[in-house]
């Protein structure tokens, strides 16, 4: 719920959230982690953002023109949906050079179906990689994997998606998840998975109708038909990011002081049967510092990785790392380091997840602020820090507090963000297009109140309903001025929402308390903002 805008209050937002007619909300909680944009031709098209909800396995789509969520999809058969990434083009049809899929990495393995079976047998649990259609927001398919998935990345040619795995052991306790020396980065051949599904080589789980293919190593031994490729990487990796030239994936070690560089072309070669061992796809494994997590790129051949334990950002050069890996002792991968405050998690460069990486800025989302800020309570605010990466040495140039804890973000060049300032009245079928149309209509005990707002007037100065009525208020903001938003609150009725210029929203509630209720504007709009009121009169 957002009390300021009325998300969770208006009928329109309830429809997106899946609130039932009796008002029952399926989930009041969420745990968002990662946000990524939609692409055209390898860069942001400014159309959508996608964000995951780890707790309930949901993916939300945000329209970038209004910066509002317009769809939420709950993914079946998964728990702990952590990594998310959009595809950048179609793996088969070259003409489709924009996002149509969002890939979802599943972190917690569960019995399938999770209906009470196999509770005490974690070896039988498994995880699923999921593909969601970005237009319909329906789940297209799922792929069974060995081990779990954490972060997700996608290739620039649309052919591969991948996820780093820290629990290839399928362990149920933390020490079990650390029992192997190496885990993996699992790659998915998107075209092959979709061909297998088309050919009916899929199964379903429980009540879900989503087709599932088998991407476990045992079922994918022959590279020429394999749906998945498991590239071994050091113990419990975290984070996988692709370089803007589309050539390399950097997978961070977390429990190993290394980053593993995996070559995209070599993974494709393995899928074509031209490479014997997936390990041959690893082209560098430089030692970069303690607790490496996430990597951004500057488009000039350098990577910037957050070091959680060292509280640093390390800049390292990809070419030097590859030379050192081949045995060139003069090659020094690490170029520079800078302290951040403190313990960074995600870090990202400006436009760094696109082919237009501009090498200007890096933002470090820090998990702790310790002595950095006044201790305003047991819960401290955290800090995000901006680093200028345009020169040889990194320079800290900005810092601000954030709500705990800053998790992930992207830096999008301003010309890619084309928000609308005023809505189109015709986009709302229920719009009240003229103040003269304000009225109360009754059908039995269902009452609809048609209202407009235009500073400093709410279309009806008062309206009367009866105790027990089901009241729907439809409110259109007739103001056309940019940023001239009105609010509408009803005391004791748990109603408060905003309408932006030329926007229409509605609320429905039961008039169960007789009396006078001042409906007032909650969003500063005019010198007479305080006077902008109406009265709801509820007869007993
Ligand atoms: Cu309308 Cu304040
Ligand atoms: Ca592990």
Coordinates of C-alpha atoms and ligand atoms in Angstrom, one line a residue:
X1 CA 0.0 0.0 0.0
X2 CA 1.2 3.5 -0.7
X3 CA -0.9 6.0 1.3
X4 CA 0.3 9.0 -0.7
X5 CA -0.8 7.9 -4.2
X6 CA -3.5 5.5 -3.0
X7 CA -1.9 2.3 -4.4
X8 CA -3.8 -0.5 -2.7
X9 CA -6.8 1.9 -2.1
X10 CA -8.1 2.6 -5.6
X11 CA -10.1 0.0 -7.6
X12 CA -7.5 0.3 -10.5
X13 CA -4.5 -0.6 -8.3
X14 CA -6.5 -3.4 -6.6
X15 CA -7.1 -4.9 -10.0
X16 CA -3.3 -4.9 -10.7
X17 CA -2.6 -6.4 -7.2
X18 CA -5.2 -9.1 -7.6
X19 CA -7.4 -7.9 -4.6
X20 CA -10.5 -10.0 -4.4
X21 CA -14.0 -8.3 -4.6
X22 CA -14.4 -8.9 -0.8
X23 CA -11.3 -6.8 -0.3
X24 CA -9.0 -9.7 0.6
X25 CA -5.5 -9.0 -0.4
X26 CA -3.4 -12.0 -1.3
X27 CA -0.1 -10.5 -0.2
X28 CA 0.6 -7.4 1.8
X29 CA 4.3 -8.0 1.7
X30 CA 7.0 -8.0 -0.9
X31 CA 10.8 -8.2 -1.2
X32 CA 12.0 -6.5 -4.4
X33 CA 15.6 -7.0 -5.4
X34 CA 16.4 -6.2 -9.0
X35 CA 15.2 -3.9 -11.6
X36 CA 16.0 -4.0 -15.3
X37 CA 14.7 -2.2 -18.4
X38 CA 13.3 -3.4 -21.7
X39 CA 15.6 -3.2 -24.7
X40 CA 15.6 -2.4 -28.4
X41 CA 18.7 -2.9 -30.4
X42 CA 20.9 -3.6 -27.3
X43 CA 19.9 -0.5 -25.4
X44 CA 17.0 0.8 -23.3
X45 CA 13.8 1.6 -25.2
X46 CA 12.2 3.4 -22.3
X47 CA 9.1 1.3 -22.4
X48 CA 9.1 -0.9 -19.3
X49 CA 10.9 -1.8 -16.1
X50 CA 10.7 -5.2 -14.5
X51 CA 11.2 -5.9 -10.9
X52 CA 11.1 -9.2 -8.9
X53 CA 9.4 -9.9 -5.6
X54 CA 11.5 -12.6 -4.0
X55 CA 9.1 -13.6 -1.2
X56 CA 6.1 -14.6 -3.3
X57 CA 7.8 -15.3 -6.7
X58 CA 6.2 -12.4 -8.5
X59 CA 7.4 -10.2 -11.3
X60 CA 6.0 -6.7 -11.8
X61 CA 6.0 -4.6 -14.9
X62 CA 6.3 -0.9 -14.6
X63 CA 5.3 1.4 -17.5
X64 CA 8.1 3.9 -17.9
X65 CA 5.8 6.6 -19.3
X66 CA 3.9 6.9 -16.1
X67 CA 6.3 5.0 -13.7
X68 CA 3.4 2.9 -12.4
X69 CA 3.0 -0.8 -12.1
X70 CA 0.5 -2.1 -14.6
X71 CA 0.8 -5.9 -14.3
X72 CA 2.0 -8.4 -11.6
X73 CA 2.5 -12.0 -12.4
X74 CA 2.9 -14.8 -9.8
X75 CA 5.2 -17.5 -11.0
X76 CA 4.1 -21.1 -10.2
X77 CA 6.3 -23.8 -8.7
X78 CA 9.0 -21.5 -7.2
X79 CA 10.1 -20.0 -3.9
X80 CA 12.6 -17.3 -3.5
X81 CA 12.7 -15.7 -7.0
X82 CA 15.9 -13.7 -6.8
X83 CA 17.5 -12.8 -10.2
X84 CA 15.7 -11.3 -13.1
X85 CA 16.8 -10.1 -16.5
X86 CA 15.1 -9.1 -19.7
X87 CA 16.2 -10.6 -23.1
X88 CA 17.7 -8.2 -25.6
X89 CA 16.6 -9.7 -28.8
X90 CA 15.0 -12.9 -30.2
X91 CA 17.2 -16.0 -30.4
X92 CA 15.7 -17.1 -33.7
X93 CA 14.1 -14.2 -35.5
X94 CA 16.7 -11.5 -36.2
X95 CA 14.0 -9.0 -36.9
X96 CA 12.8 -9.1 -33.3
X97 CA 15.5 -6.9 -31.8
X98 CA 13.6 -6.0 -28.7
X99 CA 12.6 -7.4 -25.4
X100 CA 9.8 -10.0 -25.4
X101 CA 11.0 -12.2 -22.4
X102 CA 11.9 -11.7 -18.8
X103 CA 14.0 -14.5 -17.3
X104 CA 13.6 -15.4 -13.6
X105 CA 16.1 -17.3 -11.5
X106 CA 14.7 -19.3 -8.6
X107 CA 16.8 -19.4 -5.4
X108 CA 15.1 -21.8 -3.0
X109 CA 14.6 -25.4 -4.0
X110 CA 11.3 -27.0 -3.0
X111 CA 9.5 -30.3 -3.4
X112 CA 7.6 -30.4 -6.7
X113 CA 4.7 -30.0 -6.4
X114 CA 5.1 -28.4 -3.0
X115 CA 2.1 -30.1 -1.4
X116 CA 3.5 -31.8 1.7
X117 CA 5.5 -34.5 -0.1
X118 CA 9.3 -35.0 0.4
X119 CA 9.5 -32.6 3.3
X120 CA 12.5 -34.3 4.9
X121 CA 14.3 -35.1 1.7
X122 CA 16.0 -31.9 0.3
X123 CA 17.8 -34.0 -2.3
X124 CA 14.4 -34.3 -4.1
X125 CA 13.7 -30.6 -4.1
X126 CA 14.5 -28.6 -7.2
X127 CA 14.5 -25.2 -8.7
X128 CA 13.1 -23.8 -12.0
X129 CA 14.3 -21.2 -14.4
X130 CA 11.2 -19.3 -15.7
X131 CA 10.5 -17.3 -18.8
X132 CA 7.7 -14.7 -18.7
X133 CA 6.2 -13.0 -21.8
X134 CA 6.7 -9.3 -21.4
X135 CA 3.6 -8.2 -23.3
X136 CA 1.0 -10.7 -21.9
X137 CA 2.9 -11.2 -18.6
X138 CA 2.0 -14.9 -18.9
X139 CA 4.6 -17.5 -17.9
X140 CA 5.8 -19.1 -21.1
X141 CA 7.9 -22.0 -19.8
X142 CA 10.1 -23.3 -17.0
X143 CA 13.3 -25.3 -17.0
X144 CA 14.3 -27.6 -14.2
X145 CA 17.9 -27.2 -13.1
X146 CA 20.3 -28.8 -10.7
X147 CA 21.1 -26.5 -7.8
X148 CA 19.7 -23.1 -7.3
X149 CA 19.9 -19.8 -9.2
X150 CA 20.9 -16.4 -8.0
X151 CA 21.4 -13.4 -10.3
X152 CA 20.5 -13.6 -14.0
X153 CA 22.1 -12.1 -17.2
X154 CA 21.3 -12.3 -20.9
X155 CA 23.4 -12.1 -24.0
X156 CA 23.2 -9.3 -26.6
X157 CA 22.4 -11.8 -29.4
X158 CA 19.4 -13.1 -27.5
X159 CA 20.8 -16.7 -27.6
X160 CA 21.7 -17.3 -24.0
X161 CA 20.5 -16.5 -20.5
X162 CA 22.5 -17.5 -17.5
X163 CA 22.4 -17.5 -13.7
X164 CA 25.1 -17.9 -11.1
X165 CA 24.5 -20.8 -8.7
X166 CA 25.8 -21.0 -5.1
X167 CA 23.9 -24.1 -4.1
X168 CA 24.8 -26.7 -6.7
X169 CA 25.0 -29.0 -3.6
X170 CA 21.2 -28.8 -3.2
X171 CA 22.0 -28.2 0.5
X172 CA 19.3 -27.4 3.0
X173 CA 21.7 -25.8 5.6
X174 CA 24.3 -23.1 5.0
X175 CA 27.3 -25.4 5.6
X176 CA 25.9 -27.9 3.0
X177 CA 25.7 -25.0 0.5
X178 CA 29.4 -24.5 1.0
X179 CA 30.5 -28.1 0.8
X180 CA 31.8 -28.1 -2.8
X181 CA 34.9 -26.2 -3.9
X182 CA 33.2 -25.1 -7.1
X183 CA 29.6 -24.2 -8.0
X184 CA 28.5 -23.1 -11.4
X185 CA 27.1 -20.5 -13.8
X186 CA 24.3 -22.2 -15.7
X187 CA 23.6 -21.2 -19.3
X188 CA 20.3 -21.7 -21.0
X189 CA 20.0 -22.1 -24.8
X190 CA 16.7 -20.2 -25.2
X191 CA 16.0 -21.3 -28.8
X192 CA 16.5 -25.0 -27.9
X193 CA 14.3 -24.8 -24.9
X194 CA 11.5 -23.2 -26.9
X195 CA 11.9 -25.8 -29.7
X196 CA 11.8 -28.6 -27.1
X197 CA 8.6 -27.1 -25.7
X198 CA 7.1 -26.8 -29.2
X199 CA 8.0 -30.4 -29.8
X200 CA 6.1 -31.4 -26.7
X201 CA 9.2 -32.6 -24.8
X202 CA 7.9 -31.0 -21.6
X203 CA 6.0 -32.0 -18.4
X204 CA 3.9 -30.1 -15.9
X205 CA 4.0 -29.8 -12.2
X206 CA 0.9 -30.1 -9.9
X207 CA -2.0 -27.8 -10.9
X208 CA 0.3 -25.6 -13.0
X209 CA -0.2 -25.7 -16.8
X210 CA 3.2 -24.2 -17.5
X211 CA 5.4 -26.5 -19.7
X212 CA 8.6 -27.5 -17.9
X213 CA 11.7 -28.9 -19.6
X214 CA 14.5 -30.9 -18.0
X215 CA 17.7 -28.8 -17.8
X216 CA 19.5 -31.0 -15.3
X217 CA 23.1 -32.1 -16.2
X218 CA 22.1 -35.8 -16.5
X219 CA 19.5 -34.9 -19.2
X220 CA 21.8 -32.6 -21.0
X221 CA 25.0 -34.6 -21.5
X222 CA 25.2 -34.3 -25.3
X223 CA 26.1 -30.7 -26.0
X224 CA 24.5 -30.8 -29.5
X225 CA 21.1 -31.2 -28.0
X226 CA 21.7 -29.8 -24.5
X227 CA 19.3 -27.1 -23.2
X228 CA 21.8 -26.1 -20.5
X229 CA 25.5 -25.8 -19.9
X230 CA 27.0 -25.7 -16.4
X231 CA 30.3 -23.8 -16.3
X232 CA 32.1 -24.4 -13.0
X233 CA 33.1 -21.3 -11.0
X234 CA 34.6 -21.0 -7.5
X235 CA 32.6 -21.6 -4.4
X236 CA 29.3 -19.8 -3.8
X237 CA 29.5 -17.1 -6.5
X238 CA 27.3 -14.1 -6.5
X239 CA 26.4 -11.9 -9.4
X240 CA 26.8 -12.4 -13.1
X241 CA 27.0 -9.5 -15.5
X242 CA 27.7 -9.3 -19.3
X243 CA 30.1 -6.8 -20.8
X244 CA 28.6 -4.2 -23.1
X245 CA 30.4 -5.6 -26.2
X246 CA 28.5 -8.9 -25.5
X247 CA 31.6 -10.9 -25.3
X248 CA 32.2 -11.8 -21.6
X249 CA 30.2 -12.7 -18.5
X250 CA 31.8 -11.8 -15.2
X251 CA 30.8 -14.1 -12.4
X252 CA 31.9 -12.9 -8.9
X253 CA 33.4 -15.3 -6.4
X254 CA 31.9 -14.1 -3.1
X255 CA 33.6 -16.8 -1.0
X256 CA 36.6 -16.7 -3.4
X257 CA 38.6 -13.5 -4.0
X258 CA 38.2 -13.9 -7.7
X259 CA 36.0 -13.0 -10.6
X260 CA 35.5 -15.6 -13.3
X261 CA 35.4 -14.3 -16.9
X262 CA 33.4 -16.6 -19.2
X263 CA 33.5 -16.1 -23.0
X264 CA 30.1 -15.9 -24.7
X265 CA 31.4 -17.3 -28.0
X266 CA 33.0 -20.3 -26.2
X267 CA 29.7 -21.2 -24.5
X268 CA 28.0 -21.2 -27.9
X269 CA 30.8 -23.4 -29.2
X270 CA 30.1 -25.9 -26.4
X271 CA 26.5 -26.0 -27.4
X272 CA 27.6 -26.7 -31.0
X273 CA 29.8 -29.5 -29.8
X274 CA 33.1 -27.7 -30.7
X275 CA 34.3 -27.4 -27.1
X276 CA 35.0 -30.5 -25.0
X277 CA 34.6 -29.1 -21.6
X278 CA 32.5 -26.1 -20.4
X279 CA 35.6 -25.2 -18.2
X280 CA 37.3 -24.1 -21.5
X281 CA 34.8 -21.2 -21.7
X282 CA 36.6 -19.6 -18.7
X283 CA 39.1 -17.1 -20.1
X284 CA 40.2 -15.3 -16.9
X285 CA 40.0 -15.7 -13.2
X286 CA 41.7 -12.7 -11.6
X287 CA 42.2 -12.2 -7.9
X288 CA 40.4 -8.9 -7.2
X289 CA 39.7 -8.7 -3.5
X290 CA 37.6 -10.0 -0.7
X291 CA 33.9 -10.7 -1.1
X292 CA 33.4 -9.7 -4.8
X293 CA 29.7 -9.4 -5.6
X294 CA 28.5 -7.4 -8.6
X295 CA 30.2 -6.0 -11.7
X296 CA 29.6 -3.0 -13.9
X297 CA 31.4 -2.1 -17.1
X298 CA 32.6 1.2 -18.6
X299 CA 32.6 0.2 -22.3
X300 CA 36.4 0.8 -22.4
X301 CA 37.4 -2.7 -21.4
X302 CA 37.3 -2.2 -17.7
X303 CA 35.1 -3.9 -15.0
X304 CA 34.1 -2.4 -11.7
X305 CA 33.3 -5.0 -9.0
X306 CA 31.9 -4.4 -5.5
X307 CA 34.0 -6.0 -2.7
X308 CA 31.7 -6.6 0.2
X309 CA 34.3 -7.6 2.7
X310 CA 37.0 -5.1 1.6
X311 CA 34.4 -2.2 1.4
X312 CA 35.8 -1.2 -1.9
X313 CA 35.1 -0.9 -5.6
X314 CA 37.9 -2.5 -7.6
X315 CA 38.5 -1.5 -11.2
X316 CA 40.1 -4.3 -13.3
X317 CA 41.0 -4.6 -16.9
X318 CA 39.5 -7.5 -18.9
X319 CA 42.4 -7.8 -21.4
X320 CA 45.0 -7.8 -18.7
X321 CA 43.0 -10.4 -16.8
X322 CA 42.9 -12.7 -19.9
X323 CA 46.7 -12.2 -20.5
X324 CA 47.4 -13.0 -16.8
X325 CA 45.3 -16.1 -17.1
X326 CA 47.4 -17.3 -20.1
X327 CA 50.5 -16.9 -17.9
X328 CA 51.7 -13.4 -18.8
X329 CA 53.3 -12.4 -15.5
X330 CA 53.6 -8.7 -16.5
X331 CA 49.8 -8.4 -16.9
X332 CA 48.3 -6.6 -13.9
X333 CA 44.5 -7.0 -14.0
X334 CA 43.7 -4.7 -11.0
X335 CA 44.0 -1.0 -12.1
X336 CA 42.5 0.9 -9.2
X337 CA 40.6 0.7 -5.9
X338 CA 38.4 3.1 -4.0
X339 CA 36.9 2.8 -0.5
X340 CA 33.1 3.0 -0.1
X341 CA 31.1 3.3 3.1
X342 CA 30.5 0.5 3.8
X343 CA 30.1 -3.1 2.6
X344 CA 28.7 -2.6 -0.9
X345 CA 26.2 -5.0 -2.4
X346 CA 25.1 -4.0 -5.9
X347 CA 27.1 -1.6 -8.0
X348 CA 26.4 -0.5 -11.5
X349 CA 27.7 1.8 -14.2
X350 CA 25.8 4.4 -16.2
X351 CA 24.1 2.6 -19.2
X352 CA 26.4 -0.3 -18.3
X353 CA 23.8 -2.9 -19.0
X354 CA 23.5 -1.7 -22.5
X355 CA 25.7 -1.5 -25.6
X356 CA 25.8 2.2 -24.9
X357 CA 27.8 2.0 -21.7
X358 CA 29.2 5.5 -21.4
X359 CA 31.8 5.0 -18.7
X360 CA 30.8 8.1 -16.8
X361 CA 29.5 6.9 -13.4
X362 CA 29.4 4.0 -11.0
X363 CA 26.9 3.8 -8.1
X364 CA 27.7 1.7 -5.1
X365 CA 24.7 0.6 -3.0
X366 CA 26.1 0.2 0.4
X367 CA 24.6 -2.1 3.0
X368 CA 26.0 -0.4 6.2
X369 CA 26.5 3.2 7.1
X370 CA 27.9 2.7 10.7
X371 CA 29.7 6.0 11.7
X372 CA 28.9 7.7 8.4
X373 CA 25.6 9.3 9.6
X374 CA 24.0 10.3 12.9
X375 CA 22.7 7.2 14.6
X376 CA 19.1 8.2 14.3
X377 CA 17.8 5.0 15.9
X378 CA 18.7 1.3 16.0
X379 CA 17.9 1.2 12.3
X380 CA 20.3 3.4 10.4
X381 CA 19.8 4.8 7.0
X382 CA 22.2 3.5 4.4
X383 CA 24.2 5.3 1.8
X384 CA 24.5 5.1 -1.9
X385 CA 27.7 6.7 -3.3
X386 CA 28.4 7.9 -6.8
X387 CA 31.8 7.5 -8.3
X388 CA 33.2 9.3 -11.4
X389 CA 34.8 6.6 -13.5
X390 CA 35.6 8.7 -16.5
X391 CA 39.3 9.1 -15.7
X392 CA 42.2 6.7 -14.7
X393 CA 41.5 7.1 -11.0
X394 CA 38.0 6.6 -9.6
X395 CA 36.7 9.7 -7.7
X396 CA 33.9 9.8 -5.1
X397 CA 31.6 12.6 -6.3
X398 CA 28.3 12.1 -4.5
X399 CA 26.6 10.5 -1.6
X400 CA 23.1 10.3 -0.3
X401 CA 21.2 8.5 2.3
X402 CA 18.8 5.8 1.3
X403 CA 16.0 3.8 2.9
X404 CA 17.5 0.6 4.1
X405 CA 18.7 -1.2 2.3
X406 CA 19.5 0.1 -1.2
X407 CA 19.5 -3.1 -3.3
X408 CA 19.8 -2.7 -7.0
X409 CA 19.2 0.0 -9.6
X410 CA 20.2 1.0 -13.1
X411 CA 21.4 4.3 -14.4
X412 CA 19.4 5.3 -17.5
X413 CA 20.4 8.2 -19.8
X414 CA 17.8 10.9 -19.6
X415 CA 16.8 10.9 -23.2
X416 CA 15.7 7.3 -22.8
X417 CA 13.2 8.3 -20.1
X418 CA 10.1 9.7 -21.9
X419 CA 7.5 10.1 -19.1
X420 CA 4.1 11.7 -19.9
X421 CA 3.2 14.7 -17.7
X422 CA -0.5 14.8 -18.4
X423 CA -2.8 11.8 -19.0
X424 CA -5.2 11.5 -21.9
X425 CA -8.8 11.8 -20.6
X426 CA -9.9 9.3 -23.3
X427 CA -7.7 6.6 -21.9
X428 CA -10.2 6.2 -19.0
X429 CA -13.5 4.8 -20.0
X430 CA -15.1 5.9 -16.7
X431 CA -13.8 9.5 -17.0
X432 CA -16.1 12.3 -15.8
X433 CA -15.3 14.7 -18.6
X434 CA -17.1 17.8 -17.4
X435 CA -17.8 19.3 -14.0
X436 CA -21.4 19.5 -15.1
X437 CA -21.5 15.7 -15.3
X438 CA -20.9 15.4 -11.5
X439 CA -23.8 13.5 -10.0
X440 CA -25.0 10.7 -7.7
X441 CA -26.6 7.6 -9.4
X442 CA -28.3 4.9 -7.4
X443 CA -29.1 1.3 -8.3
X444 CA -30.6 -0.4 -5.3
X445 CA -28.0 0.0 -2.5
X446 CA -25.2 0.6 -5.1
X447 CA -24.4 4.2 -5.4
X448 CA -21.9 5.8 -7.8
X449 CA -20.7 9.3 -7.2
X450 CA -19.2 11.0 -10.3
X451 CA -16.8 13.7 -9.3
X452 CA -14.2 16.0 -10.9
X453 CA -11.4 18.0 -9.3
X454 CA -10.2 21.3 -10.7
X455 CA -8.3 23.6 -8.3
X456 CA -9.8 24.6 -5.9
X457 CA -13.1 22.8 -6.5
X458 CA -14.4 19.3 -6.1
X459 CA -17.3 18.9 -8.6
X460 CA -20.0 18.3 -5.9
X461 CA -19.9 20.5 -2.8
X462 CA -21.8 17.7 -1.0
X463 CA -23.3 14.3 -1.7
X464 CA -25.7 12.1 0.2
X465 CA -25.7 8.4 0.6
X466 CA -27.5 6.0 3.0
X467 CA -25.9 3.9 5.7
X468 CA -25.3 0.4 4.2
X469 CA -24.8 1.6 0.7
X470 CA -22.0 0.3 -1.4
X471 CA -20.4 3.6 -2.6
X472 CA -18.2 3.9 -5.7
X473 CA -16.5 7.3 -6.2
X474 CA -15.2 8.0 -9.6
X475 CA -12.9 11.1 -9.7
X476 CA -11.4 12.8 -12.7
X477 CA -8.8 15.5 -12.4
X478 CA -9.8 18.1 -15.1
X479 CA -6.7 20.2 -14.6
X480 CA -4.3 20.1 -17.5
X481 CA -1.3 21.7 -15.9
X482 CA 1.8 19.7 -15.5
X483 CA 2.3 18.5 -11.9
X484 CA -1.1 19.7 -10.8
X485 CA -2.2 16.6 -8.9
X486 CA -5.1 16.5 -6.5
X487 CA -5.7 14.2 -3.6
X488 CA -9.0 12.8 -2.3
X489 CA -9.4 11.6 1.3
X490 CA -12.4 10.6 3.3
X491 CA -11.7 10.5 7.1
X492 CA -12.6 7.3 8.9
X493 CA -13.3 5.5 5.6
X494 CA -9.6 4.6 4.9
X495 CA -9.7 6.4 1.6
X496 CA -6.9 8.5 0.3
X497 CA -5.6 8.6 -3.3
X498 CA -4.4 11.0 -5.9
X499 CA -5.5 11.8 -9.4
X500 CA -2.8 13.3 -11.8
X501 CA -3.7 15.8 -14.5
X502 CA -6.5 14.4 -16.7
X503 CA -6.4 11.1 -14.8
X504 CA -9.4 9.1 -13.5
X505 CA -9.4 6.8 -10.5
X506 CA -12.1 5.2 -8.4
X507 CA -12.7 3.7 -5.0
X508 CA -15.4 1.5 -3.6
X509 CA -16.4 1.1 0.0
X510 CA -19.4 0.4 2.3
X511 CA -21.0 3.5 3.9
X512 CA -21.2 1.9 7.3
X513 CA -20.8 4.9 9.5
X514 CA -23.5 7.7 9.5
X515 CA -22.5 11.3 9.8
X516 CA -20.7 14.1 8.1
X517 CA -17.3 13.3 6.4
X518 CA -15.2 16.0 4.9
X519 CA -13.7 14.8 1.7
X520 CA -10.6 16.9 1.2
X521 CA -7.7 17.4 -1.1
X522 CA -4.5 15.8 0.2
X523 CA -2.1 17.0 -2.4
X524 CA -1.0 20.6 -2.3
X525 CA -2.5 22.2 -5.5
X526 CA -3.6 25.8 -5.0
X527 CA -3.6 28.7 -2.6
X528 CA -7.1 27.4 -1.7
X529 CA -5.8 23.8 -1.2
X530 CA -7.1 23.6 2.4
X531 CA -10.5 24.9 1.2
X532 CA -10.7 22.3 -1.5
X533 CA -13.3 20.1 0.1
X534 CA -16.7 18.3 -0.3
X535 CA -19.0 16.7 2.2
X536 CA -20.1 13.1 2.2
X537 CA -23.4 13.0 4.2
X538 CA -24.2 9.5 5.3
X539 CA -27.9 9.2 6.5
X540 CA -28.6 6.8 9.3
Ligands
LIG1 CU1 -6.6 20.0 -4.9 CU2 -5.1 20.4 -3.0
LIG2 CA1 28.1 -24.0 -3.0

